[in-house]
XYZ file of C-alpha atoms in Angstrom:
481
model
C 28.864 -43.650 6.916
C 25.593 -41.955 6.000
C 24.614 -38.589 7.354
C 23.670 -35.012 6.537
C 25.370 -33.678 3.397
C 23.845 -30.170 3.105
C 21.169 -27.943 4.594
C 19.131 -24.833 3.818
C 16.485 -22.612 5.374
C 13.720 -20.200 4.465
C 11.737 -17.790 6.637
C 9.221 -15.389 5.087
C 10.417 -11.802 5.087
C 7.386 -10.297 6.858
C 7.467 -10.247 10.687
C 4.197 -9.306 12.334
C 4.656 -7.526 15.642
C 2.898 -9.498 18.364
C 1.850 -6.255 20.024
C -0.409 -5.680 16.996
C -2.178 -8.988 17.679
C -2.604 -8.101 21.341
C -3.821 -4.569 20.506
C -6.603 -6.072 18.400
C -7.633 -8.820 20.819
C -6.809 -7.953 24.435
C -10.256 -6.407 24.891
C -11.458 -10.010 24.927
C -8.458 -11.783 26.454
C -6.099 -9.615 28.514
C -3.697 -12.552 29.010
C -2.478 -12.116 25.432
C -0.381 -9.175 26.660
C 1.858 -11.678 28.392
C 2.718 -13.223 25.007
C 3.026 -9.952 23.072
C 6.807 -9.593 23.163
C 8.624 -9.790 19.851
C 7.385 -10.855 16.429
C 6.399 -13.848 14.320
C 7.088 -14.776 10.702
C 4.169 -14.401 8.307
C 3.683 -15.687 4.755
C 2.884 -13.149 2.086
C -0.488 -13.771 0.394
C 1.240 -15.624 -2.450
C 3.349 -17.873 -0.216
C 2.367 -21.266 1.156
C 3.850 -24.604 2.143
C 5.029 -25.390 -1.396
C 6.604 -22.016 -2.163
C 8.525 -22.054 1.127
C 9.630 -25.635 0.437
C 11.045 -24.542 -2.914
C 12.916 -21.636 -1.288
C 14.416 -23.887 1.394
C 15.321 -26.487 -1.220
C 17.057 -23.869 -3.361
C 19.132 -22.761 -0.384
C 20.197 -26.348 0.265
C 21.037 -26.829 -3.424
C 23.288 -23.755 -3.326
C 25.977 -26.122 -1.962
C 24.692 -29.396 -3.404
C 24.647 -30.683 -6.964
C 20.994 -30.925 -8.000
C 21.930 -33.768 -10.341
C 22.917 -35.920 -7.355
C 19.420 -35.820 -5.815
C 17.557 -39.105 -6.359
C 14.860 -38.763 -3.660
C 12.695 -35.925 -2.378
C 10.461 -36.129 0.695
C 8.162 -33.233 1.615
C 7.052 -33.151 5.267
C 4.122 -30.970 6.345
C 0.647 -31.023 7.893
C -0.485 -28.065 5.751
C -0.106 -29.433 2.239
C -2.318 -27.476 -0.196
C -3.453 -30.595 -2.090
C -4.967 -33.686 -0.488
C -4.925 -35.717 -3.712
C -2.023 -34.448 -5.801
C 1.514 -35.303 -4.804
C 2.835 -32.012 -3.490
C 6.440 -33.213 -3.449
C 6.338 -33.596 -7.236
C 5.469 -29.915 -7.607
C 8.454 -29.014 -5.419
C 10.788 -31.365 -7.314
C 9.844 -29.846 -10.668
C 10.208 -26.291 -9.361
C 13.705 -27.296 -8.228
C 14.384 -28.874 -11.660
C 15.393 -32.227 -10.181
C 14.323 -34.143 -13.280
C 11.850 -37.004 -13.637
C 13.993 -39.911 -12.437
C 13.653 -39.693 -8.666
C 11.488 -40.970 -5.846
C 9.053 -38.515 -4.259
C 6.833 -38.762 -1.207
C 4.601 -36.564 0.950
C 4.967 -37.209 4.690
C 2.210 -35.791 6.895
C -0.290 -36.266 9.761
C 2.090 -35.606 12.679
C 4.267 -32.831 14.045
C 7.190 -35.250 13.893
C 6.686 -35.878 10.180
C 9.991 -34.111 9.483
C 12.099 -36.087 11.956
C 10.392 -39.364 11.018
C 11.103 -38.730 7.335
C 14.718 -37.920 8.172
C 15.109 -41.179 10.101
C 13.630 -43.134 7.186
C 16.160 -41.542 4.848
C 19.116 -42.102 7.174
C 18.235 -45.774 7.692
C 17.243 -46.610 4.111
C 20.583 -47.954 2.903
C 21.250 -45.144 0.483
C 22.414 -45.687 -3.060
C 24.982 -43.250 -4.510
C 23.535 -39.751 -4.549
C 21.541 -37.639 -2.144
C 18.058 -37.784 -0.676
C 16.526 -34.365 -0.060
C 14.117 -33.728 2.809
C 12.130 -30.500 2.770
C 9.905 -29.614 5.723
C 7.525 -26.671 5.430
C 4.535 -25.401 7.368
C 1.926 -22.641 7.017
C -0.597 -23.173 9.820
C -3.795 -21.229 10.375
C -5.028 -20.359 13.857
C -8.041 -18.696 15.446
C -8.022 -14.935 15.928
C -6.745 -13.934 19.343
C -5.526 -17.422 20.205
C -2.352 -18.511 21.941
C -1.323 -20.227 18.724
C -1.653 -16.994 16.757
C 0.814 -15.374 19.136
C 3.340 -18.225 19.258
C 3.358 -19.797 15.803
C 5.192 -18.727 12.663
C 5.697 -19.813 9.057
C 8.862 -21.310 7.609
C 10.660 -24.106 5.817
C 13.946 -26.005 5.974
C 15.800 -28.615 3.972
C 18.524 -31.181 4.620
C 20.070 -33.722 2.292
C 21.235 -37.186 3.261
C 23.943 -39.245 1.583
C 27.126 -41.278 1.951
C 29.604 -38.821 0.407
C 30.578 -35.330 1.499
C 28.929 -35.906 4.883
C 28.912 -32.864 7.181
C 27.237 -34.647 10.124
C 27.589 -38.399 10.655
C 24.491 -40.355 11.679
C 25.294 -42.193 14.910
C 21.826 -43.621 15.509
C 18.094 -42.995 15.741
C 15.261 -44.114 17.984
C 11.464 -43.719 17.996
C 8.894 -44.083 20.767
C 5.229 -44.193 19.716
C 2.114 -43.604 21.792
C -1.282 -42.151 20.919
C -0.845 -39.047 23.049
C -3.251 -36.447 21.621
C -1.947 -32.994 22.531
C -3.825 -31.463 19.598
C -5.592 -32.627 16.467
C -7.140 -31.414 13.229
C -10.102 -33.334 11.829
C -10.804 -33.937 8.157
C -13.279 -31.055 7.907
C -11.183 -28.476 9.760
C -8.305 -26.190 8.785
C -7.485 -25.147 12.369
C -6.012 -27.307 15.154
C -7.834 -28.017 18.400
C -5.367 -27.962 21.303
C -5.515 -29.433 24.799
C -4.264 -27.879 28.051
C -0.661 -26.620 28.020
C 0.485 -27.956 31.386
C -0.827 -31.450 30.668
C 0.983 -31.477 27.315
C 4.218 -30.512 29.036
C 4.042 -32.906 31.987
C 2.476 -35.965 30.323
C 3.867 -35.391 26.845
C 7.251 -33.709 26.494
C 8.575 -34.538 29.981
C 7.873 -38.265 29.571
C 8.147 -39.092 25.851
C 11.328 -37.193 24.988
C 13.513 -38.370 27.926
C 12.377 -41.946 27.265
C 13.348 -41.992 23.595
C 16.587 -40.073 24.220
C 17.705 -42.458 26.965
C 17.158 -45.417 24.647
C 19.217 -43.778 21.912
C 22.094 -42.602 24.118
C 22.344 -46.005 25.798
C 22.634 -47.737 22.423
C 25.183 -45.190 21.154
C 27.226 -45.255 24.361
C 26.984 -41.490 24.733
C 26.524 -39.570 27.982
C 23.921 -36.751 28.087
C 26.626 -34.315 29.175
C 28.471 -34.984 25.893
C 25.662 -33.405 23.820
C 26.777 -30.044 22.441
C 23.552 -29.050 20.671
C 20.073 -30.197 21.718
C 17.050 -29.525 19.468
C 13.552 -29.843 20.919
C 10.990 -27.942 18.850
C 8.259 -26.564 21.083
C 6.035 -23.497 21.420
C 6.412 -23.626 25.224
C 9.390 -21.424 26.004
C 10.599 -23.195 29.165
C 9.905 -26.811 28.246
C 13.090 -27.577 26.223
C 15.248 -26.444 29.154
C 13.210 -28.510 31.608
C 13.481 -31.610 29.411
C 17.233 -31.067 29.029
C 17.660 -30.898 32.822
C 15.725 -34.117 33.287
C 17.904 -35.900 30.721
C 21.158 -34.423 32.050
C 21.965 -32.235 29.025
C 23.670 -28.905 29.680
C 21.478 -25.810 29.504
C 24.050 -24.244 27.160
C 23.381 -27.011 24.632
C 19.683 -26.195 24.199
C 18.940 -24.551 20.848
C 16.599 -21.586 21.297
C 13.158 -22.091 19.752
C 13.024 -18.416 18.649
C 9.481 -17.929 19.883
C 10.042 -14.165 20.182
C 11.587 -13.510 16.761
C 10.162 -16.273 14.555
C 7.501 -18.444 16.183
C 7.134 -22.229 16.182
C 6.953 -23.408 12.569
C 5.257 -26.761 13.134
C 6.647 -29.713 11.196
C 9.408 -27.493 9.817
C 10.618 -26.387 13.245
C 12.852 -29.353 14.228
C 14.555 -29.290 10.830
C 14.824 -25.488 10.876
C 16.445 -25.562 14.321
C 18.726 -28.356 13.096
C 20.035 -25.992 10.408
C 20.890 -23.477 13.159
C 22.641 -26.201 15.145
C 24.677 -27.143 12.072
C 25.678 -23.496 11.630
C 26.925 -23.379 15.228
C 28.551 -26.805 15.377
C 32.284 -27.463 15.327
C 34.042 -30.606 14.210
C 33.252 -33.447 16.591
C 30.248 -31.782 18.235
C 27.352 -34.108 19.022
C 23.912 -32.882 17.881
C 20.768 -34.427 19.348
C 17.634 -33.771 17.297
C 14.210 -34.686 18.665
C 10.694 -34.531 17.271
C 7.464 -34.685 19.291
C 4.032 -35.894 18.213
C 2.223 -39.152 19.091
C 5.455 -40.159 20.740
C 8.913 -38.876 19.937
C 11.858 -39.284 17.570
C 15.527 -38.870 18.441
C 18.440 -38.592 16.007
C 22.107 -38.405 17.056
C 24.581 -36.690 14.731
C 28.283 -35.806 14.922
C 29.681 -32.827 13.009
C 32.570 -33.589 10.643
C 35.399 -31.392 9.419
C 33.519 -30.981 6.090
C 30.815 -28.883 7.787
C 32.651 -25.550 7.702
C 33.072 -25.695 3.925
C 29.407 -26.263 3.078
C 27.608 -23.168 4.296
C 24.502 -22.472 2.183
C 23.873 -19.174 0.475
C 21.369 -18.002 3.104
C 21.112 -20.530 5.923
C 19.205 -20.063 9.163
C 21.015 -16.928 10.309
C 20.590 -15.223 6.938
C 16.924 -16.173 6.705
C 16.219 -14.884 10.212
C 18.027 -11.602 9.554
C 16.180 -11.010 6.279
C 13.116 -9.349 7.772
C 10.613 -6.544 7.355
C 8.517 -5.349 10.279
C 4.748 -5.197 9.886
C 2.073 -4.095 12.356
C -0.949 -4.541 10.066
C -3.005 -7.218 11.794
C -5.880 -6.844 9.325
C -3.553 -7.700 6.445
C -2.441 -10.822 8.300
C -6.071 -11.912 8.744
C -6.777 -11.380 5.047
C -3.660 -13.190 3.849
C -4.618 -16.213 5.974
C -8.258 -16.188 4.839
C -9.493 -15.654 8.392
C -12.006 -12.960 7.372
C -14.515 -12.857 4.537
C -13.297 -9.810 2.632
C -15.206 -7.992 -0.094
C -12.979 -8.342 -3.162
C -15.085 -6.463 -5.713
C -16.267 -7.543 -9.139
C -12.757 -7.872 -10.575
C -11.874 -10.302 -7.817
C -14.889 -12.477 -8.655
C -13.759 -13.365 -12.175
C -13.611 -17.094 -12.941
C -10.019 -18.287 -12.603
C -10.382 -21.810 -13.936
C -7.049 -23.505 -14.563
C -6.748 -25.378 -17.848
C -4.857 -28.443 -16.730
C -3.905 -29.653 -20.216
C -2.300 -26.307 -21.073
C -0.550 -26.212 -17.703
C 0.907 -29.664 -18.326
C 2.194 -28.746 -21.783
C 3.970 -25.652 -20.402
C 5.065 -27.109 -17.063
C 8.747 -26.551 -17.862
C 8.117 -22.810 -17.988
C 5.350 -22.523 -15.377
C 6.887 -24.738 -12.702
C 10.561 -25.039 -13.589
C 11.056 -21.571 -15.111
C 12.984 -23.088 -18.009
C 13.969 -20.884 -20.929
C 15.867 -21.766 -24.074
C 19.399 -21.212 -25.379
C 20.009 -21.404 -29.096
C 22.680 -23.902 -30.150
C 23.340 -21.922 -33.309
C 23.902 -18.402 -31.958
C 23.817 -18.663 -28.158
C 20.773 -16.402 -27.741
C 18.836 -16.952 -24.505
C 15.076 -16.465 -24.494
C 12.121 -17.126 -22.240
C 9.709 -18.688 -22.974
C 11.491 -21.344 -24.991
C 9.884 -21.483 -28.460
C 10.272 -23.286 -31.782
C 12.243 -20.468 -33.397
C 15.202 -18.465 -32.106
C 14.155 -14.852 -31.458
C 17.467 -13.466 -32.712
C 16.480 -11.816 -36.038
C 19.897 -12.662 -37.461
C 19.421 -16.347 -36.619
C 15.800 -17.553 -36.514
C 16.911 -21.182 -36.304
C 14.206 -23.856 -35.969
C 14.263 -26.334 -33.063
C 17.687 -25.095 -31.992
C 17.050 -24.374 -28.308
C 18.354 -26.363 -25.370
C 16.724 -26.100 -21.940
C 18.141 -23.168 -19.982
C 17.079 -22.985 -16.280
C 16.548 -19.382 -15.201
C 15.204 -19.545 -11.651
C 18.617 -18.601 -10.233
C 19.330 -15.851 -12.765
C 19.170 -12.205 -11.659
C 17.376 -9.619 -13.734
C 16.640 -5.910 -13.957
C 13.393 -4.002 -14.258
C 12.994 -2.518 -17.739
C 9.419 -1.226 -17.351
C 6.935 -1.327 -14.497
C 3.371 -0.397 -13.567
C 1.559 -0.099 -10.234
C -2.100 -0.784 -11.000
C -4.949 -0.258 -8.512
C -7.671 -1.236 -11.003
C -6.397 -4.789 -11.490
C -7.370 -7.034 -8.562
C -4.554 -8.000 -6.228
C -4.603 -9.329 -2.665
C -2.024 -6.698 -1.709
C -2.726 -3.674 -3.941
C -1.446 -2.110 -6.006
C -0.584 -4.879 -8.468
C 2.994 -4.415 -9.688
C 4.014 -5.887 -13.034
C 6.405 -5.106 -15.851
C 9.213 -6.246 -18.130
C 12.271 -7.987 -16.673
C 15.524 -8.411 -18.598
C 17.712 -11.255 -17.334
C 21.477 -11.373 -17.094
C 22.823 -13.258 -20.085
C 19.679 -12.673 -22.141
C 15.959 -13.211 -22.068
C 13.045 -10.875 -21.359
C 9.669 -11.622 -19.794
C 6.627 -9.718 -18.567
C 6.275 -10.672 -14.891
C 4.365 -9.889 -11.719
C 6.389 -8.259 -8.944
C 5.793 -9.275 -5.346
C 6.689 -7.907 -1.905
C 7.352 -4.446 -3.286
C 7.636 -1.682 -0.713
C 6.091 1.625 -1.729
C 8.594 3.956 -3.344
C 11.248 1.302 -4.015
C 10.261 0.188 -7.519
C 12.044 1.831 -10.454
C 13.613 0.962 -13.784
C 17.024 -0.605 -13.387
C 16.248 -2.180 -10.013
C 17.804 -5.646 -9.646
C 15.333 -8.496 -9.098
C 15.456 -12.174 -8.263
C 12.704 -14.638 -9.160
C 10.707 -16.733 -6.703
C 8.155 -19.539 -6.998
C 4.824 -18.130 -5.809
C 1.065 -18.565 -6.007
C -0.242 -16.843 -9.141
C -3.981 -17.267 -8.635
C -6.537 -19.024 -6.444
C -9.405 -20.865 -8.133
C -11.711 -20.999 -5.116
C -14.595 -22.434 -7.120
C -12.676 -25.654 -7.754
C -10.213 -25.647 -4.869
C -7.113 -25.203 -7.052
C -4.183 -22.843 -6.853
C -1.952 -21.920 -9.768
C 1.775 -21.299 -9.301
C 4.288 -19.304 -11.336
C 7.473 -17.326 -10.774
C 7.447 -13.691 -9.691
C 10.149 -11.060 -9.454
C 11.154 -9.499 -6.136
C 13.373 -6.402 -5.825
C 16.712 -7.735 -4.578
C 17.485 -4.608 -2.564
C 14.697 -5.271 -0.070
């Protein structure tokens, strides 16, 4: 039987205190104080939908053989490229090879659940299909959305072997119910009235599709142990559960107060929490809402307990750093027109031919290992850097994105332009060999020093705003943070 074979999660480290948003905006709208409890996840300036997708995918692959992945779907409504397959970028950053099917799935908040259903019902060949859902939505200053949304990503794999949650059935109900929309010339959603969305949308669409599914599966609502309904309305999932007949204890919390609703990623992210909580035999009901509704019924197997990812939902949620700088949040999300100075105005044209030739390094972070002497180096070059070897064309590909390193030298530079000054960069020496000059990211003042352990992460390197392009590379982050 097909089903879920692994899962992973990623939530950005920074958590903006909602009180900071209210402090800045309640002079205009005092009602924001009612939403100011808790915090929301916030992307760093060099994070976006693709970087979070890579992080979530890596977490999933911590318990899954990357060589078994033959399909990758990326679900999001905030893809950075409209005409460049974003899922290919993610697949190459995950080093999944060039013999797999890739697809971007977008244009609806149920893109993640719809993609999952397509995978589960596709008649899988041997191997695994990987679904990554990621979202980085922008919202107007002082809006309800700004208070209730967050950034995040999640991944699940689907296959026929090593199944941790059997697929018992799926159902979809479609209707052109427009609770919000984003036109082709806009980067911010336009939302309709909250009560109408609840009463005409969630309270009608979700019970309808769930009743169809449970009737076909021969399952009673009271048998559901974990119910996922992603929503930025705190009370709606409980109200929908009551209408269906699902126990209130089964409802998975939407984490509005410590994370925020993460859009397309949210159903899949909450599914990873449900899988962490589930015991053998538990029934999990996953739903997705948007121009109708999806419903997926899963049953946890005894293999679930042995396939916990390296981080998972609980680890990602706990990995946090408080922030009360609302102005920084506005700048990172390009919601204000900031003066960047002359150094920030330099032309950052990306030379696509050069990027293609070095894609193994730039996207996959592939180094080389000499077959003659075993020396590891990055970048991979024609000659071995070992002075006692110097062999020509002797290096095999050596992936280094999961390799830890240590800071050998470092500089904090306030003259070089950086979106979060100062700009930290220096020399990293990797375990097992290899040295590279790298940018450091998410460095807290006073924590950088020689000898500090670092891990590497796929991030935005530069924005080319003149041509609408963004360049990615790997950066080092102090592991102790």
